mmCIF file of C-alpha atoms in Angstrom:
data_model
loop_
_atom_site.group_PDB
_atom_site.id
_atom_site.type_symbol
_atom_site.label_atom_id
_atom_site.label_comp_id
_atom_site.label_asym_id
_atom_site.label_seq_id
_atom_site.Cartn_x
_atom_site.Cartn_y
_atom_site.Cartn_z
ATOM 1 C CA UNK R 1 121.518 -98.530 -54.013
ATOM 2 C CA UNK R 2 123.291 -100.608 -51.526
ATOM 3 C CA UNK R 3 121.795 -99.674 -48.505
ATOM 4 C CA UNK R 4 124.773 -100.271 -46.194
ATOM 5 C CA UNK R 5 126.400 -97.440 -44.076
ATOM 6 C CA UNK R 6 129.805 -97.446 -46.069
ATOM 7 C CA UNK R 7 127.692 -96.521 -49.413
ATOM 8 C CA UNK R 8 126.145 -93.696 -47.358
ATOM 9 C CA UNK R 9 129.616 -92.455 -46.327
ATOM 10 C CA UNK R 10 130.820 -92.850 -49.757
ATOM 11 C CA UNK R 11 127.803 -90.477 -51.010
ATOM 12 C CA UNK R 12 127.661 -87.916 -48.305
ATOM 13 C CA UNK R 13 130.286 -85.276 -47.868
ATOM 14 C CA UNK R 14 129.848 -85.123 -44.019
ATOM 15 C CA UNK R 15 131.297 -87.415 -41.326
ATOM 16 C CA UNK R 16 130.697 -88.290 -37.698
ATOM 17 C CA UNK R 17 128.993 -87.042 -36.061
ATOM 18 C CA UNK R 18 126.856 -85.088 -38.602
ATOM 19 C CA UNK R 19 125.831 -88.118 -40.541
ATOM 20 C CA UNK R 20 122.163 -88.180 -39.902
ATOM 21 C CA UNK R 21 121.080 -91.069 -42.027
ATOM 22 C CA UNK R 22 121.198 -94.504 -40.870
ATOM 23 C CA UNK R 23 119.918 -96.785 -43.403
ATOM 24 C CA UNK R 24 118.123 -96.602 -46.965
ATOM 25 C CA UNK R 25 114.779 -98.472 -46.884
ATOM 26 C CA UNK R 26 113.927 -97.989 -50.339
ATOM 27 C CA UNK R 27 115.513 -96.325 -53.599
ATOM 28 C CA UNK R 28 114.174 -95.842 -56.973
ATOM 29 C CA UNK R 29 116.709 -94.166 -58.873
ATOM 30 C CA UNK R 30 116.033 -90.730 -60.125
ATOM 31 C CA UNK R 31 112.775 -91.053 -58.384
ATOM 32 C CA UNK R 32 112.447 -91.525 -54.564
ATOM 33 C CA UNK R 33 114.002 -92.450 -51.663
ATOM 34 C CA UNK R 34 112.829 -93.780 -48.008
ATOM 35 C CA UNK R 35 115.472 -93.547 -45.426
ATOM 36 C CA UNK R 36 115.535 -94.081 -41.759
ATOM 37 C CA UNK R 37 117.376 -92.177 -38.611
ATOM 38 C CA UNK R 38 117.444 -93.354 -35.428
ATOM 39 C CA UNK R 39 117.054 -90.825 -32.562
ATOM 40 C CA UNK R 40 119.050 -92.004 -29.497
ATOM 41 C CA UNK R 41 119.660 -90.252 -26.106
ATOM 42 C CA UNK R 42 123.401 -90.496 -26.621
ATOM 43 C CA UNK R 43 123.378 -87.915 -29.721
ATOM 44 C CA UNK R 44 125.563 -84.792 -29.118
ATOM 45 C CA UNK R 45 122.375 -82.584 -28.807
ATOM 46 C CA UNK R 46 121.399 -84.326 -25.445
ATOM 47 C CA UNK R 47 124.782 -84.346 -23.895
ATOM 48 C CA UNK R 48 124.455 -81.301 -21.393
ATOM 49 C CA UNK R 49 121.028 -81.761 -20.651
ATOM 50 C CA UNK R 50 119.966 -81.531 -17.115
ATOM 51 C CA UNK R 51 118.066 -84.258 -15.416
ATOM 52 C CA UNK R 52 114.381 -84.333 -14.744
ATOM 53 C CA UNK R 53 113.372 -82.051 -17.419
ATOM 54 C CA UNK R 54 109.797 -81.893 -18.913
ATOM 55 C CA UNK R 55 109.414 -84.846 -21.654
ATOM 56 C CA UNK R 56 109.077 -82.039 -24.585
ATOM 57 C CA UNK R 57 112.575 -80.743 -23.750
ATOM 58 C CA UNK R 58 113.771 -84.156 -25.235
ATOM 59 C CA UNK R 59 112.414 -83.292 -28.584
ATOM 60 C CA UNK R 60 114.945 -83.883 -31.327
ATOM 61 C CA UNK R 61 116.049 -80.434 -32.716
ATOM 62 C CA UNK R 62 114.271 -79.141 -35.855
ATOM 63 C CA UNK R 63 117.335 -78.269 -37.426
ATOM 64 C CA UNK R 64 118.658 -81.711 -36.913
ATOM 65 C CA UNK R 65 115.599 -83.282 -38.890
ATOM 66 C CA UNK R 66 115.764 -80.710 -41.684
ATOM 67 C CA UNK R 67 119.606 -81.627 -41.899
ATOM 68 C CA UNK R 68 118.542 -85.625 -41.783
ATOM 69 C CA UNK R 69 116.210 -84.656 -44.223
ATOM 70 C CA UNK R 70 118.640 -83.123 -46.761
ATOM 71 C CA UNK R 71 121.185 -85.840 -46.426
ATOM 72 C CA UNK R 72 118.710 -88.352 -47.650
ATOM 73 C CA UNK R 73 117.678 -85.950 -50.542
ATOM 74 C CA UNK R 74 121.491 -85.561 -51.223
ATOM 75 C CA UNK R 75 121.542 -89.548 -51.238
ATOM 76 C CA UNK R 76 118.910 -89.523 -53.677
ATOM 77 C CA UNK R 77 120.354 -87.157 -56.163
ATOM 78 C CA UNK R 78 124.208 -88.486 -55.635
ATOM 79 C CA UNK R 79 122.926 -92.193 -55.810
ATOM 80 C CA UNK R 80 120.833 -91.128 -58.993
ATOM 81 C CA UNK R 81 123.162 -89.133 -60.882
ATOM 82 C CA UNK R 82 124.576 -86.101 -59.024
ATOM 83 C CA UNK R 83 127.797 -84.131 -59.553
ATOM 84 C CA UNK R 84 130.478 -86.476 -60.635
ATOM 85 C CA UNK R 85 132.899 -87.361 -58.020
ATOM 86 C CA UNK R 86 135.837 -86.658 -60.129
ATOM 87 C CA UNK R 87 134.693 -82.887 -60.737
ATOM 88 C CA UNK R 88 135.352 -82.104 -57.116
ATOM 89 C CA UNK R 89 131.828 -80.505 -56.721
ATOM 90 C CA UNK R 90 130.252 -80.255 -53.576
ATOM 91 C CA UNK R 91 126.366 -80.666 -53.293
ATOM 92 C CA UNK R 92 124.515 -78.371 -50.966
ATOM 93 C CA UNK R 93 121.092 -77.047 -50.313
ATOM 94 C CA UNK R 94 120.395 -73.887 -52.188
ATOM 95 C CA UNK R 95 116.528 -73.181 -50.894
ATOM 96 C CA UNK R 96 113.909 -74.894 -48.813
ATOM 97 C CA UNK R 97 110.323 -73.735 -49.253
ATOM 98 C CA UNK R 98 107.105 -74.345 -47.672
ATOM 99 C CA UNK R 99 108.640 -76.362 -44.862
ATOM 100 C CA UNK R 100 106.033 -77.028 -42.158
ATOM 101 C CA UNK R 101 106.747 -78.969 -38.816
ATOM 102 C CA UNK R 102 103.618 -80.802 -37.191
ATOM 103 C CA UNK R 103 105.054 -82.851 -34.791
ATOM 104 C CA UNK R 104 108.270 -83.791 -32.688
ATOM 105 C CA UNK R 105 110.738 -86.928 -32.660
ATOM 106 C CA UNK R 106 112.147 -88.039 -29.196
ATOM 107 C CA UNK R 107 114.835 -90.386 -28.205
ATOM 108 C CA UNK R 108 114.054 -94.035 -29.215
ATOM 109 C CA UNK R 109 112.016 -92.720 -32.358
ATOM 110 C CA UNK R 110 113.135 -93.911 -36.092
ATOM 111 C CA UNK R 111 112.296 -90.941 -38.405
ATOM 112 C CA UNK R 112 111.563 -91.918 -41.816
ATOM 113 C CA UNK R 113 112.220 -89.441 -44.507
ATOM 114 C CA UNK R 114 110.651 -90.020 -47.931
ATOM 115 C CA UNK R 115 111.815 -87.777 -50.615
ATOM 116 C CA UNK R 116 110.826 -87.554 -54.281
ATOM 117 C CA UNK R 117 112.557 -85.776 -57.324
ATOM 118 C CA UNK R 118 110.543 -83.427 -59.031
ATOM 119 C CA UNK R 119 113.422 -82.299 -61.620
ATOM 120 C CA UNK R 120 116.826 -82.871 -62.143
ATOM 121 C CA UNK R 121 118.677 -80.215 -64.272
ATOM 122 C CA UNK R 122 122.290 -80.371 -64.871
ATOM 123 C CA UNK R 123 123.905 -79.400 -61.474
ATOM 124 C CA UNK R 124 120.519 -78.785 -59.983
ATOM 125 C CA UNK R 125 117.834 -80.970 -58.194
ATOM 126 C CA UNK R 126 114.583 -79.939 -57.408
ATOM 127 C CA UNK R 127 112.878 -82.508 -54.628
ATOM 128 C CA UNK R 128 110.210 -82.451 -52.016
ATOM 129 C CA UNK R 129 108.991 -84.891 -49.324
ATOM 130 C CA UNK R 130 108.059 -85.527 -45.578
ATOM 131 C CA UNK R 131 109.374 -86.969 -42.799
ATOM 132 C CA UNK R 132 107.399 -89.036 -40.346
ATOM 133 C CA UNK R 133 107.703 -91.092 -36.871
ATOM 134 C CA UNK R 134 105.125 -93.880 -37.335
ATOM 135 C CA UNK R 135 101.913 -92.770 -39.004
ATOM 136 C CA UNK R 136 102.487 -88.999 -37.706
ATOM 137 C CA UNK R 137 103.926 -86.341 -40.102
ATOM 138 C CA UNK R 138 106.686 -84.487 -38.744
ATOM 139 C CA UNK R 139 108.009 -82.405 -41.351
ATOM 140 C CA UNK R 140 106.700 -81.400 -44.706
ATOM 141 C CA UNK R 141 109.060 -79.968 -47.587
ATOM 142 C CA UNK R 142 107.298 -78.422 -50.470
ATOM 143 C CA UNK R 143 110.578 -77.798 -52.214
ATOM 144 C CA UNK R 144 114.252 -78.359 -51.725
ATOM 145 C CA UNK R 145 116.456 -76.936 -54.373
ATOM 146 C CA UNK R 146 120.142 -78.539 -54.168
ATOM 147 C CA UNK R 147 123.002 -77.247 -56.246
ATOM 148 C CA UNK R 148 126.645 -78.519 -56.766
ATOM 149 C CA UNK R 149 129.342 -75.792 -57.046
ATOM 150 C CA UNK R 150 133.286 -76.470 -57.629
ATOM 151 C CA UNK R 151 134.701 -77.290 -54.019
ATOM 152 C CA UNK R 152 137.648 -74.708 -54.627
ATOM 153 C CA UNK R 153 134.857 -71.914 -55.025
ATOM 154 C CA UNK R 154 133.236 -73.248 -51.752
ATOM 155 C CA UNK R 155 135.892 -73.475 -49.634
ATOM 156 C CA UNK R 156 137.517 -70.328 -50.417
ATOM 157 C CA UNK R 157 140.813 -72.359 -51.927
ATOM 158 C CA UNK R 158 140.144 -70.497 -55.216
ATOM 159 C CA UNK R 159 140.217 -67.144 -53.936
ATOM 160 C CA UNK R 160 142.621 -67.583 -50.922
ATOM 161 C CA UNK R 161 145.292 -68.604 -53.595
ATOM 162 C CA UNK R 162 144.944 -65.488 -55.567
ATOM 163 C CA UNK R 163 144.597 -63.103 -52.221
ATOM 164 C CA UNK R 164 147.521 -61.416 -51.032
ATOM 165 C CA UNK R 165 148.948 -62.504 -47.789
ATOM 166 C CA UNK R 166 149.872 -60.004 -45.036
ATOM 167 C CA UNK R 167 152.820 -58.338 -46.922
ATOM 168 C CA UNK R 168 151.023 -57.741 -49.968
ATOM 169 C CA UNK R 169 152.369 -60.483 -51.837
ATOM 170 C CA UNK R 170 150.504 -63.321 -53.651
#
């Protein structure tokens, strides 16, 4: 897989400021991916923080670490096979299990996500992995299940087209 940022944007269904993967470091199609996410103090999650807070208050939000891990999993899946972009299907996390945080990341750190495929079945991907800063494990994901569903169903376009308006008309 081309590790360039343009390739990331071509595969991921999100845009700035929610693109939380900066680079693909290693890619083995259908097997593993290693990505990097640089944590910076200029990210939106830090913009309204008061000065002189204790150091632990600057820990990168765990929800953002999980999202970045999920985007790495999406890159592995979509870069390997994933849903056909012409089918207009959106990939999404269906379930995360056995997730454990054992550390934190702070501005200036680079989070490395390593995700591996356990199984690919039709429009479903079963993956696992971990996230690290240096040698320290921050997050372990025992199971991530990703699914792809028709965009019209996910966005509500399929139901809103058939739903009556305020006057009861379709």
